[in-house]
XYZ file of C-alpha atoms in Angstrom:
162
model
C 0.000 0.000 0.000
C 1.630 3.130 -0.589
C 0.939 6.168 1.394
C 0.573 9.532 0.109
C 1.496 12.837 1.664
C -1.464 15.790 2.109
C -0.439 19.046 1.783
C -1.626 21.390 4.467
C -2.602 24.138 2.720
C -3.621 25.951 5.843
C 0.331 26.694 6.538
C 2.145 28.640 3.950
C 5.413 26.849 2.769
C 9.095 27.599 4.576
C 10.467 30.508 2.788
C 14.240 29.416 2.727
C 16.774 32.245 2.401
C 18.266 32.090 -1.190
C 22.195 32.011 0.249
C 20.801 28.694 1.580
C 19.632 27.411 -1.385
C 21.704 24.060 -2.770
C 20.800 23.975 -6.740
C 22.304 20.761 -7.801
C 22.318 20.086 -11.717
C 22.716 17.058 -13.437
C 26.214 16.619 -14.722
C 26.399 17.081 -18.644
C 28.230 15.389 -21.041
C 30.245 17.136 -24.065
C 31.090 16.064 -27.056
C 32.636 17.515 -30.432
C 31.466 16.647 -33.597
C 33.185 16.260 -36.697
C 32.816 19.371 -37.969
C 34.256 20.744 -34.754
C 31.283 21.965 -33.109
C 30.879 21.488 -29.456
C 27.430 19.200 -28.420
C 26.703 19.354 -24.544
C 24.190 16.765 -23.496
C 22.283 15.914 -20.557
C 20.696 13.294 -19.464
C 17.695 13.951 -17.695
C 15.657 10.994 -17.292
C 13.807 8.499 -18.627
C 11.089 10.909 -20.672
C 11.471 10.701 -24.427
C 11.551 14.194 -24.647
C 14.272 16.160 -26.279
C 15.562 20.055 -26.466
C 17.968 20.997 -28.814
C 19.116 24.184 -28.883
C 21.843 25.424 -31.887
C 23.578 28.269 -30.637
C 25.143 31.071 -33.295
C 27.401 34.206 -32.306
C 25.022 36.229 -34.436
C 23.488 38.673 -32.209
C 22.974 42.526 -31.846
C 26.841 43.421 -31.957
C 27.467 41.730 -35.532
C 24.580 43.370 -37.454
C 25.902 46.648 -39.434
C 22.148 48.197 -39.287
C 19.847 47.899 -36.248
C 17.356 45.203 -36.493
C 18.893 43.021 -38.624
C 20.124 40.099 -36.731
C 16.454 39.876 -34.946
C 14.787 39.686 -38.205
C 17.049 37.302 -39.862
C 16.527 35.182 -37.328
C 12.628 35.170 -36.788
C 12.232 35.103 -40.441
C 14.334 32.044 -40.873
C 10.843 30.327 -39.980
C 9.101 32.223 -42.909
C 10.046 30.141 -45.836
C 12.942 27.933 -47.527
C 13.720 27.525 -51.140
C 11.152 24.197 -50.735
C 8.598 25.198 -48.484
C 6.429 27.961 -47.231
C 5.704 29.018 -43.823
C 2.681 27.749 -43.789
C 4.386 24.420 -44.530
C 7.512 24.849 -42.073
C 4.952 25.622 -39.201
C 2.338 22.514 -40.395
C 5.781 20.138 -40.298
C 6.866 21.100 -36.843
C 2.947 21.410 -35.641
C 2.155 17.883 -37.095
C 4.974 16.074 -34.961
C 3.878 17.953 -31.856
C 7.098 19.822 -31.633
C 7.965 23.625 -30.897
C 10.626 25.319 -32.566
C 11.574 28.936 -31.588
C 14.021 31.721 -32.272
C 15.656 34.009 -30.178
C 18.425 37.059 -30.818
C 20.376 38.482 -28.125
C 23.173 41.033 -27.764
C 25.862 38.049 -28.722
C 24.406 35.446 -30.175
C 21.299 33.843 -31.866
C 19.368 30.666 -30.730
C 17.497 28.294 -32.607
C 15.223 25.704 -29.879
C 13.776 22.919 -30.824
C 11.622 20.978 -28.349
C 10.284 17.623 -29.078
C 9.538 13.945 -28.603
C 12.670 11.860 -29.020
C 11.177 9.641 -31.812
C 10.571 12.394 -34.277
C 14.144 13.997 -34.351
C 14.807 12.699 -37.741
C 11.644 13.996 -39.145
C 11.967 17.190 -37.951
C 16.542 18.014 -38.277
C 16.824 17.916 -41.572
C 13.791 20.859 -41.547
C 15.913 23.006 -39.282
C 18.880 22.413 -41.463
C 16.770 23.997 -44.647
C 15.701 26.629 -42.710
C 19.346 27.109 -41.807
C 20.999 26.596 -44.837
C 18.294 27.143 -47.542
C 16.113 30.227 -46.142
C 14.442 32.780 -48.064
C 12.916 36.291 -46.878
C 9.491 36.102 -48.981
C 8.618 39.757 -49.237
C 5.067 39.378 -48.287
C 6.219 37.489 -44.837
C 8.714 40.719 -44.474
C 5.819 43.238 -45.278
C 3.759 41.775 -42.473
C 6.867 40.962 -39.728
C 7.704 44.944 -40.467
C 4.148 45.595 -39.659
C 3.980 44.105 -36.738
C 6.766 45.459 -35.494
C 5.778 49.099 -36.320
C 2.566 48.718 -34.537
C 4.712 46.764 -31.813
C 6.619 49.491 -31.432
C 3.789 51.969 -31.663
C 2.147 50.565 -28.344
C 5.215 50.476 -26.382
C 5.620 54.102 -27.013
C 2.661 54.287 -25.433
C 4.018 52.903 -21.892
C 5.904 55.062 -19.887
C 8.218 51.762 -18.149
C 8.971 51.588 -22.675
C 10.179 55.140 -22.790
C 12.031 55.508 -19.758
């Protein structure tokens, strides 16, 4: 018979003092590729679940006009030489996956969560939206719009301006 444990929810939790606070992580593993390119892995269970996460120095500092890097890199997801976004987003939707896109001051991130099973359906997708990636102008004409009226409404918040 196994026994569970109630909470009390009467009694609000200990609050423990964050210089306390032991975070132990799992220890990783790294390897190196043949193409040189460092892999660090993790093993974190038994779940079939899988992140993978390509990491580029292609942030902020390396574009020549502002903007750039951040729109190369959400509009890698906007169309290949093969396939449209429509397409790209119905592949990684139909395989339950979640890819996103992220620029930062350094580099640029490309994550790919998933179930274990379907990596091989779903890499060689990311590599043609690495490798073979096309800027439609209609997907540009709307990500520009967006990001005007984005920009519009944070003008509009004073936390924005200051």
């Amino acid at each position: 018979m196994i026994q569970t444990q109630t909470l009390d929810r009467t009694q609000p939790p200990l609050i423990k003092n964050a210089v306390e606070l032991e975070l132990k992580l799992k220890p990783f593993e790294k390897y190196t590729l043949g193409n040189g390119a460092d892999v660090y892995a993790v093993n974190a269970g038994a779940e079939d679940v899988l992140l993978v996460e390509w990491v580029y120095y292609a942030g902020n500092w390396f574009e020549k006009k502002n903007l750039v890097a951040a729109t190369t890199n959400f509009m890698l997801k906007n169309g290949t030489v093969n396939k449209t976004a429509f397409q790209l987003n119905e592949h990684f939707e139909y395989y339950g996956s979640y890819l996103n896109r992220n620029c930062y001051n350094e580099t640029a991130t490309i994550t790919l969560h998933c179930l274990s099973k379907h990596l091989e359906a779903l890499l060689p997708v990311v590599r043609e939206m690495i490798l073979e990636s096309v800027f439609p102008e209609d997907e540009l004409a709307i990500y520009k719009q967006n990001m005007q009226q984005r920009l519009r409404v944070n003008l509009r918040k004073s936390d924005f301006v200051a």
